[in-house]
Amino acid sequence: MKDIIILGIESSCDDTAVSVIVNGKIKSNLISSQWIHKKYGGVVPEAASRQHVESIVELTETALLEAGILKTHLSAIAVTRGPGLLGSLLVGISFAKALTLSLKIPLIEVNHLYAHLMSLFIDNEPNFPILVLTVSGGHTQLTLMRSFFDIEIIGQSIDDAAGEAFDKTGKLLGLAYPAGPIIDSLSKAGKAIFKFPISNVADFNFSFSGLKTAVLYFLREQLNKDSEFIKKNLSDLCASIQTTICQTLIQKLKLAAVRTQVKAIGIAGGVSANSQLREELTLLCNSNDWKLYTAKLSYCTDNGAMIALAGYYKFLNQEFAEDTFQPLARYPII
Ligand code: KG4
Ligand code: ZN
């Protein structure tokens, strides 16, 4: 049978990422992260689009070279359609459209959240059904996956995403953007001695805006008494915030697993790289005899491989896109 070779392109936010996969196996996976946003404390959309324009051509050429694939060998190109920043998405989509037109190959549009789910199966064979919690900078979503194409949303955040909770509380602590990985590493030297509220909204939904407000008021009060409070307690503050976020997520995952009787759990998205979340979930799954699906760290945060793999399964399903499709800032997974 002819090899199925997919080029995957991701440009939904502040990372340009390109990957080449052959018959579902990763041959190259490159990323160009944009550091320009650090000094602004968050992603500046206009700057992000410009950086995508600058890096996408060279990154694609290098990804093909590293995979040992000529562009004329490609079976199809998969690209993120949304959700994300419109200007950023437009760069990847326009590039993918132009390339597929010139190569006369099919174009595949991919939902970024669907691709995060697929990141779990880059190195793992799925045994459905699986409960997957996607925790990223923009989304917190609990899904029940019955197959690659039968997905049901059973819960989500009613306000901030888990990644935002890390990034926004980190900003209050004076940490650079994105604060999630910094909090993760500083927490290792700290203890969760400060107690913040663990939200418990209805069903399998989540809420994180209360944590941000609780941290804000707590810091204000403490800084009034001692202006060095954050500096003196940074690791403990990080450990306390991280513990609160992990407990909020784990409490709902546990409830969902018990109620649905599903014996496999997955975590995807940038926050799934968090070491405490991974450790605590490993313990929970071991003690209940549930299987845990996690992605390799480089596949947790945004990457091209997950787009390419999602594209591969859509290719097998013959799900191709018209070259007139537009980017979507909001794009529900189902
Ligand atoms: O999936 P992702 O790369 O982009 C989105 O689709 O949003 O996720 C980025 C988010 C950021 O909020 C970042 O702070 C968080 O993932 N993140 C982490 C860690 N690594 C990335 N949060 C906690 N611990 C980490 N180790
Ligand atoms: Zn993402």
GROMACS .gro file of C-alpha atoms and ligand atoms in nm:
model
  361
    1MET     CA    1   0.000   0.000   0.000
    2LYS     CA    2   0.116   0.355  -0.072
    3ASP     CA    3   0.256   0.541   0.230
    4ILE     CA    4   0.030   0.807   0.378
    5ILE     CA    5   0.247   1.113   0.437
    6ILE     CA    6   0.092   1.408   0.619
    7LEU     CA    7   0.236   1.753   0.686
    8GLY     CA    8   0.077   1.904   0.999
    9ILE     CA    9   0.078   2.280   1.058
   10GLU     CA   10  -0.015   2.455   1.384
   11SER     CA   11  -0.031   2.834   1.423
   12SER     CA   12  -0.329   2.897   1.650
   13CYS     CA   13  -0.150   3.103   1.915
   14ASP     CA   14   0.214   3.190   1.979
   15ASP     CA   15   0.393   2.878   1.851
   16THR     CA   16   0.455   2.795   1.487
   17ALA     CA   17   0.481   2.417   1.467
   18VAL     CA   18   0.526   2.179   1.176
   19SER     CA   19   0.548   1.801   1.168
   20VAL     CA   20   0.576   1.526   0.909
   21ILE     CA   21   0.428   1.184   0.979
   22VAL     CA   22   0.438   0.872   0.767
   23ASN     CA   23   0.164   0.613   0.823
   24GLY     CA   24   0.093   0.770   1.164
   25LYS     CA   25   0.459   0.767   1.280
   26ILE     CA   26   0.638   1.094   1.357
   27LYS     CA   27   0.932   1.166   1.127
   28SER     CA   28   0.992   1.527   1.229
   29ASN     CA   29   0.832   1.766   1.474
   30LEU     CA   30   0.961   2.122   1.487
   31ILE     CA   31   0.849   2.423   1.681
   32SER     CA   32   0.937   2.790   1.678
   33SER     CA   33   0.820   2.947   2.004
   34GLN     CA   34   0.770   3.320   2.019
   35TRP     CA   35   0.954   3.482   2.308
   36ILE     CA   36   0.850   3.833   2.209
   37HIS     CA   37   0.534   3.805   2.424
   38LYS     CA   38   0.723   3.749   2.750
   39LYS     CA   39   0.785   4.118   2.807
   40TYR     CA   40   0.412   4.196   2.764
   41GLY     CA   41   0.296   3.932   3.013
   42GLY     CA   42   0.067   3.765   2.756
   43VAL     CA   43   0.029   3.699   2.385
   44VAL     CA   44   0.004   4.010   2.162
   45PRO     CA   45  -0.205   3.891   1.863
   46GLU     CA   46  -0.060   4.123   1.600
   47ALA     CA   47   0.299   4.037   1.698
   48ALA     CA   48   0.210   3.666   1.696
   49SER     CA   49   0.077   3.678   1.335
   50ARG     CA   50   0.389   3.857   1.214
   51GLN     CA   51   0.617   3.602   1.376
   52HIS     CA   52   0.423   3.313   1.218
   53VAL     CA   53   0.473   3.475   0.877
   54GLU     CA   54   0.846   3.499   0.943
   55SER     CA   55   0.898   3.140   1.055
   56ILE     CA   56   0.647   2.920   0.870
   57VAL     CA   57   0.828   2.872   0.536
   58GLU     CA   58   1.169   2.787   0.679
   59LEU     CA   59   1.020   2.567   0.952
   60THR     CA   60   0.827   2.366   0.692
   61GLU     CA   61   1.134   2.324   0.471
   62THR     CA   62   1.338   2.204   0.769
   63ALA     CA   63   1.065   1.966   0.886
   64LEU     CA   64   1.051   1.807   0.539
   65LEU     CA   65   1.430   1.788   0.520
   66GLU     CA   66   1.457   1.630   0.865
   67ALA     CA   67   1.193   1.373   0.772
   68GLY     CA   68   1.371   1.298   0.445
   69ILE     CA   69   1.053   1.377   0.252
   70LEU     CA   70   1.013   1.587  -0.062
   71LYS     CA   71   0.701   1.805  -0.070
   72THR     CA   72   0.594   1.623  -0.386
   73HIS     CA   73   0.569   1.304  -0.173
   74LEU     CA   74   0.303   1.450   0.057
   75SER     CA   75  -0.039   1.282   0.058
   76ALA     CA   76  -0.217   1.577   0.227
   77ILE     CA   77  -0.165   1.880   0.448
   78ALA     CA   78  -0.346   1.916   0.781
   79VAL     CA   79  -0.379   2.259   0.941
   80THR     CA   80  -0.538   2.401   1.256
   81ARG     CA   81  -0.866   2.579   1.177
   82GLY     CA   82  -0.940   2.694   1.533
   83PRO     CA   83  -1.002   2.774   1.811
   84GLY     CA   84  -0.735   3.040   1.837
   85LEU     CA   85  -0.629   3.387   1.731
   86LEU     CA   86  -0.773   3.471   1.391
   87GLY     CA   87  -0.462   3.644   1.257
   88SER     CA   88  -0.237   3.360   1.368
   89LEU     CA   89  -0.468   3.091   1.228
   90LEU     CA   90  -0.491   3.276   0.899
   91VAL     CA   91  -0.114   3.250   0.845
   92GLY     CA   92  -0.108   2.869   0.879
   93ILE     CA   93  -0.430   2.825   0.682
   94SER     CA   94  -0.328   3.050   0.390
   95PHE     CA   95   0.008   2.876   0.371
   96ALA     CA   96  -0.151   2.529   0.377
   97LYS     CA   97  -0.410   2.626   0.116
   98ALA     CA   98  -0.145   2.765  -0.120
   99LEU     CA   99   0.076   2.458  -0.079
  100THR     CA  100  -0.206   2.207  -0.136
  101LEU     CA  101  -0.323   2.400  -0.443
  102SER     CA  102   0.023   2.403  -0.596
  103LEU     CA  103   0.086   2.036  -0.512
  104LYS     CA  104  -0.271   1.930  -0.607
  105ILE     CA  105  -0.317   1.734  -0.286
  106PRO     CA  106  -0.605   1.734  -0.031
  107LEU     CA  107  -0.635   1.985   0.249
  108ILE     CA  108  -0.752   1.873   0.594
  109GLU     CA  109  -0.881   2.112   0.860
  110VAL     CA  110  -0.816   2.020   1.222
  111ASN     CA  111  -0.981   2.135   1.544
  112HIS     CA  112  -0.701   2.229   1.784
  113LEU     CA  113  -0.879   2.071   2.081
  114TYR     CA  114  -0.935   1.749   1.887
  115ALA     CA  115  -0.563   1.750   1.808
  116HIS     CA  116  -0.480   1.780   2.180
  117LEU     CA  117  -0.684   1.462   2.236
  118MET     CA  118  -0.497   1.292   1.955
  119SER     CA  119  -0.161   1.381   2.116
  120LEU     CA  120  -0.231   1.097   2.361
  121PHE     CA  121  -0.216   0.844   2.078
  122ILE     CA  122   0.113   0.950   1.922
  123ASP     CA  123   0.293   0.677   2.116
  124ASN     CA  124  -0.001   0.485   2.266
  125GLU     CA  125  -0.261   0.252   2.122
  126PRO     CA  126  -0.603   0.359   2.252
  127ASN     CA  127  -0.835   0.126   2.430
  128PHE     CA  128  -1.167   0.312   2.425
  129PRO     CA  129  -1.366   0.442   2.608
  130ILE     CA  130  -1.131   0.698   2.764
  131LEU     CA  131  -1.212   1.003   2.974
  132VAL     CA  132  -0.981   1.282   2.858
  133LEU     CA  133  -0.922   1.609   3.039
  134THR     CA  134  -0.775   1.874   2.810
  135VAL     CA  135  -0.610   2.146   3.015
  136SER     CA  136  -0.448   2.423   2.815
  137GLY     CA  137  -0.399   2.798   2.819
  138GLY     CA  138  -0.741   2.857   2.666
  139HIS     CA  139  -0.948   2.552   2.756
  140THR     CA  140  -1.040   2.311   3.031
  141GLN     CA  141  -1.259   2.043   2.887
  142LEU     CA  142  -1.357   1.697   3.001
  143THR     CA  143  -1.447   1.463   2.715
  144LEU     CA  144  -1.561   1.106   2.687
  145MET     CA  145  -1.393   0.947   2.386
  146ARG     CA  146  -1.568   0.633   2.262
  147SER     CA  147  -1.362   0.620   1.943
  148PHE     CA  148  -1.147   0.859   1.738
  149PHE     CA  149  -1.463   1.019   1.604
  150ASP     CA  150  -1.721   0.963   1.878
  151ILE     CA  151  -1.648   1.232   2.135
  152GLU     CA  152  -1.880   1.382   2.395
  153ILE     CA  153  -1.806   1.689   2.607
  154ILE     CA  154  -1.913   1.610   2.962
  155GLY     CA  155  -1.769   1.911   3.142
  156GLN     CA  156  -1.575   2.233   3.100
  157SER     CA  157  -1.462   2.546   3.275
  158ILE     CA  158  -1.732   2.805   3.326
  159ASP     CA  159  -1.472   3.084   3.340
  160ASP     CA  160  -1.089   3.074   3.325
  161ALA     CA  161  -0.898   2.776   3.189
  162ALA     CA  162  -0.657   2.582   3.412
  163GLY     CA  163  -0.360   2.723   3.217
  164GLU     CA  164  -0.494   3.073   3.268
  165ALA     CA  165  -0.517   3.004   3.641
  166PHE     CA  166  -0.145   2.923   3.641
  167ASP     CA  167  -0.054   3.217   3.417
  168LYS     CA  168  -0.270   3.479   3.592
  169THR     CA  169  -0.178   3.384   3.948
  170GLY     CA  170   0.185   3.363   3.832
  171LYS     CA  171   0.158   3.718   3.702
  172LEU     CA  172   0.039   3.826   4.049
  173LEU     CA  173   0.357   3.668   4.186
  174GLY     CA  174   0.563   3.864   3.933
  175LEU     CA  175   0.651   3.560   3.721
  176ALA     CA  176   0.704   3.576   3.345
  177TYR     CA  177   0.449   3.449   3.090
  178PRO     CA  178   0.367   3.163   3.062
  179ALA     CA  179   0.392   3.107   3.436
  180GLY     CA  180   0.272   2.743   3.439
  181PRO     CA  181   0.612   2.578   3.386
  182ILE     CA  182   0.781   2.827   3.625
  183ILE     CA  183   0.528   2.754   3.901
  184ASP     CA  184   0.582   2.382   3.838
  185SER     CA  185   0.956   2.411   3.886
  186LEU     CA  186   0.946   2.656   4.184
  187SER     CA  187   0.688   2.435   4.360
  188LYS     CA  188   0.943   2.156   4.389
  189ALA     CA  189   1.123   2.354   4.663
  190GLY     CA  190   0.802   2.457   4.840
  191LYS     CA  191   0.518   2.327   5.056
  192ALA     CA  192   0.148   2.389   5.006
  193ILE     CA  193   0.112   2.574   5.337
  194PHE     CA  194  -0.131   2.843   5.215
  195LYS     CA  195  -0.490   2.732   5.167
  196PHE     CA  196  -0.691   2.861   4.873
  197PRO     CA  197  -1.051   2.762   4.795
  198ILE     CA  198  -1.112   2.458   4.576
  199SER     CA  199  -1.413   2.540   4.360
  200ASN     CA  200  -1.685   2.283   4.324
  201VAL     CA  201  -1.930   2.386   4.056
  202ALA     CA  202  -2.208   2.157   3.938
  203ASP     CA  203  -2.155   1.827   3.758
  204PHE     CA  204  -1.822   1.785   3.580
  205ASN     CA  205  -1.763   2.157   3.526
  206PHE     CA  206  -1.474   2.363   3.656
  207SER     CA  207  -1.417   2.720   3.776
  208PHE     CA  208  -1.085   2.895   3.829
  209SER     CA  209  -1.167   3.265   3.850
  210GLY     CA  210  -1.223   3.241   4.228
  211LEU     CA  211  -0.868   3.117   4.281
  212LYS     CA  212  -0.723   3.417   4.100
  213THR     CA  213  -0.929   3.655   4.317
  214ALA     CA  214  -0.843   3.465   4.637
  215VAL     CA  215  -0.470   3.484   4.557
  216LEU     CA  216  -0.501   3.854   4.471
  217TYR     CA  217  -0.668   3.945   4.804
  218PHE     CA  218  -0.439   3.718   5.005
  219LEU     CA  219  -0.128   3.876   4.853
  220ARG     CA  220  -0.261   4.229   4.903
  221GLU     CA  221  -0.321   4.160   5.271
  222GLN     CA  222   0.018   3.997   5.325
  223LEU     CA  223   0.209   4.261   5.127
  224ASN     CA  224   0.053   4.531   5.346
  225LYS     CA  225   0.216   4.365   5.647
  226ASP     CA  226   0.544   4.274   5.477
  227SER     CA  227   0.644   4.412   5.137
  228GLU     CA  228   0.886   4.121   5.093
  229PHE     CA  229   0.616   3.858   5.146
  230ILE     CA  230   0.619   3.718   4.791
  231LYS     CA  231   0.997   3.708   4.773
  232LYS     CA  232   1.025   3.528   5.108
  233ASN     CA  233   0.750   3.274   5.032
  234LEU     CA  234   0.768   3.227   4.657
  235SER     CA  235   0.814   2.848   4.649
  236ASP     CA  236   0.543   2.788   4.910
  237LEU     CA  237   0.305   3.020   4.726
  238CYS     CA  238   0.371   2.833   4.400
  239ALA     CA  239   0.323   2.494   4.569
  240SER     CA  240  -0.002   2.613   4.728
  241ILE     CA  241  -0.146   2.746   4.401
  242GLN     CA  242  -0.038   2.436   4.209
  243THR     CA  243  -0.187   2.204   4.470
  244THR     CA  244  -0.520   2.390   4.456
  245ILE     CA  245  -0.536   2.365   4.076
  246CYS     CA  246  -0.437   1.996   4.079
  247GLN     CA  247  -0.695   1.912   4.346
  248THR     CA  248  -0.968   2.096   4.152
  249LEU     CA  249  -0.889   1.896   3.837
  250ILE     CA  250  -0.840   1.560   4.007
  251GLN     CA  251  -1.157   1.584   4.216
  252LYS     CA  252  -1.366   1.619   3.896
  253LEU     CA  253  -1.176   1.353   3.702
  254LYS     CA  254  -1.230   1.109   3.987
  255LEU     CA  255  -1.600   1.189   4.006
  256ALA     CA  256  -1.638   1.147   3.630
  257ALA     CA  257  -1.454   0.815   3.626
  258VAL     CA  258  -1.668   0.678   3.908
  259ARG     CA  259  -1.998   0.802   3.762
  260THR     CA  260  -1.926   0.692   3.402
  261GLN     CA  261  -1.753   0.368   3.508
  262VAL     CA  262  -1.484   0.439   3.248
  263LYS     CA  263  -1.156   0.277   3.350
  264ALA     CA  264  -0.914   0.482   3.144
  265ILE     CA  265  -0.818   0.846   3.198
  266GLY     CA  266  -0.613   1.077   2.979
  267ILE     CA  267  -0.475   1.426   3.031
  268ALA     CA  268  -0.377   1.645   2.738
  269GLY     CA  269  -0.280   2.008   2.672
  270GLY     CA  270  -0.005   2.230   2.812
  271VAL     CA  271  -0.104   2.192   3.179
  272SER     CA  272  -0.086   1.811   3.146
  273ALA     CA  273   0.293   1.860   3.148
  274ASN     CA  274   0.261   1.959   3.515
  275SER     CA  275   0.468   1.724   3.728
  276GLN     CA  276   0.240   1.726   4.036
  277LEU     CA  277  -0.070   1.662   3.825
  278ARG     CA  278   0.101   1.369   3.653
  279GLU     CA  279   0.228   1.223   3.983
  280GLU     CA  280  -0.106   1.253   4.163
  281LEU     CA  281  -0.299   1.109   3.871
  282THR     CA  282  -0.058   0.818   3.846
  283LEU     CA  283  -0.126   0.738   4.213
  284LEU     CA  284  -0.502   0.774   4.168
  285CYS     CA  285  -0.507   0.550   3.861
  286ASN     CA  286  -0.280   0.288   4.017
  287SER     CA  287  -0.493   0.265   4.329
  288ASN     CA  288  -0.815   0.224   4.123
  289ASP     CA  289  -0.666   0.006   3.853
  290TRP     CA  290  -0.746   0.266   3.587
  291LYS     CA  291  -0.522   0.309   3.284
  292LEU     CA  292  -0.361   0.654   3.253
  293TYR     CA  293  -0.287   0.807   2.914
  294THR     CA  294  -0.036   1.093   2.908
  295ALA     CA  295   0.159   1.241   2.621
  296LYS     CA  296   0.536   1.289   2.611
  297LEU     CA  297   0.612   1.640   2.744
  298SER     CA  298   0.686   1.782   2.398
  299TYR     CA  299   0.341   1.668   2.280
  300CYS     CA  300   0.154   1.826   2.578
  301THR     CA  301   0.205   2.187   2.474
  302ASP     CA  302   0.112   2.299   2.122
  303ASN     CA  303   0.290   2.099   1.852
  304GLY     CA  304   0.261   2.002   1.488
  305ALA     CA  305   0.264   1.625   1.549
  306MET     CA  306  -0.081   1.626   1.708
  307ILE     CA  307  -0.219   1.821   1.409
  308ALA     CA  308  -0.055   1.579   1.167
  309LEU     CA  309  -0.189   1.273   1.354
  310ALA     CA  310  -0.541   1.418   1.368
  311GLY     CA  311  -0.501   1.481   0.994
  312TYR     CA  312  -0.389   1.122   0.938
  313TYR     CA  313  -0.707   0.981   1.095
  314LYS     CA  314  -0.921   1.228   0.902
  315PHE     CA  315  -0.736   1.123   0.586
  316LEU     CA  316  -0.818   0.758   0.656
  317ASN     CA  317  -1.180   0.868   0.706
  318GLN     CA  318  -1.163   1.066   0.379
  319GLU     CA  319  -1.257   1.389   0.559
  320PHE     CA  320  -1.117   1.662   0.337
  321ALA     CA  321  -1.178   2.036   0.347
  322GLU     CA  322  -1.280   2.279   0.074
  323ASP     CA  323  -1.004   2.531   0.009
  324THR     CA  324  -1.253   2.809   0.084
  325PHE     CA  325  -1.281   2.734   0.456
  326GLN     CA  326  -1.213   3.016   0.701
  327PRO     CA  327  -1.038   3.017   1.040
  328LEU     CA  328  -1.259   3.002   1.348
  329ALA     CA  329  -1.169   3.188   1.668
  330ARG     CA  330  -1.425   2.969   1.846
  331TYR     CA  331  -1.454   2.615   1.728
  332PRO     CA  332  -1.627   2.364   1.955
  333ILE     CA  333  -1.481   2.015   1.932
  334ILE     CA  334  -1.824   1.868   1.845
  335KG4     O1  335  -0.168   2.358   2.510
  335KG4     P1  336  -0.089   2.481   2.524
  335KG4     O2  337   0.055   2.479   2.478
  335KG4     O3  338  -0.154   2.601   2.447
  335KG4     C1  339  -0.291   2.622   2.439
  335KG4     O4  340  -0.357   2.556   2.355
  335KG4     O5  341  -0.338   2.706   2.519
  335KG4     O6  342  -0.097   2.525   2.677
  335KG4     C2  343  -0.031   2.637   2.727
  335KG4     C3  344  -0.058   2.645   2.877
  335KG4     C4  345  -0.006   2.772   2.942
  335KG4     O7  346  -0.110   2.826   3.022
  335KG4     C5  347   0.109   2.723   3.029
  335KG4     O8  348   0.131   2.801   3.144
  335KG4     C6  349   0.065   2.582   3.063
  335KG4     O9  350   0.005   2.535   2.944
  335KG4     N1  351   0.174   2.494   3.103
  335KG4     C7  352   0.190   2.444   3.228
  335KG4     C8  353   0.307   2.365   3.227
  335KG4     N2  354   0.359   2.369   3.099
  335KG4     C9  355   0.276   2.449   3.026
  335KG4     N3  356   0.114   2.460   3.337
  335KG4    C10  357   0.154   2.395   3.449
  335KG4     N4  358   0.266   2.320   3.457
  335KG4    C11  359   0.345   2.300   3.349
  335KG4     N5  360   0.454   2.225   3.359
  336ZN      ZN  361  -0.316   2.401   2.265
   0.00000   0.00000   0.00000
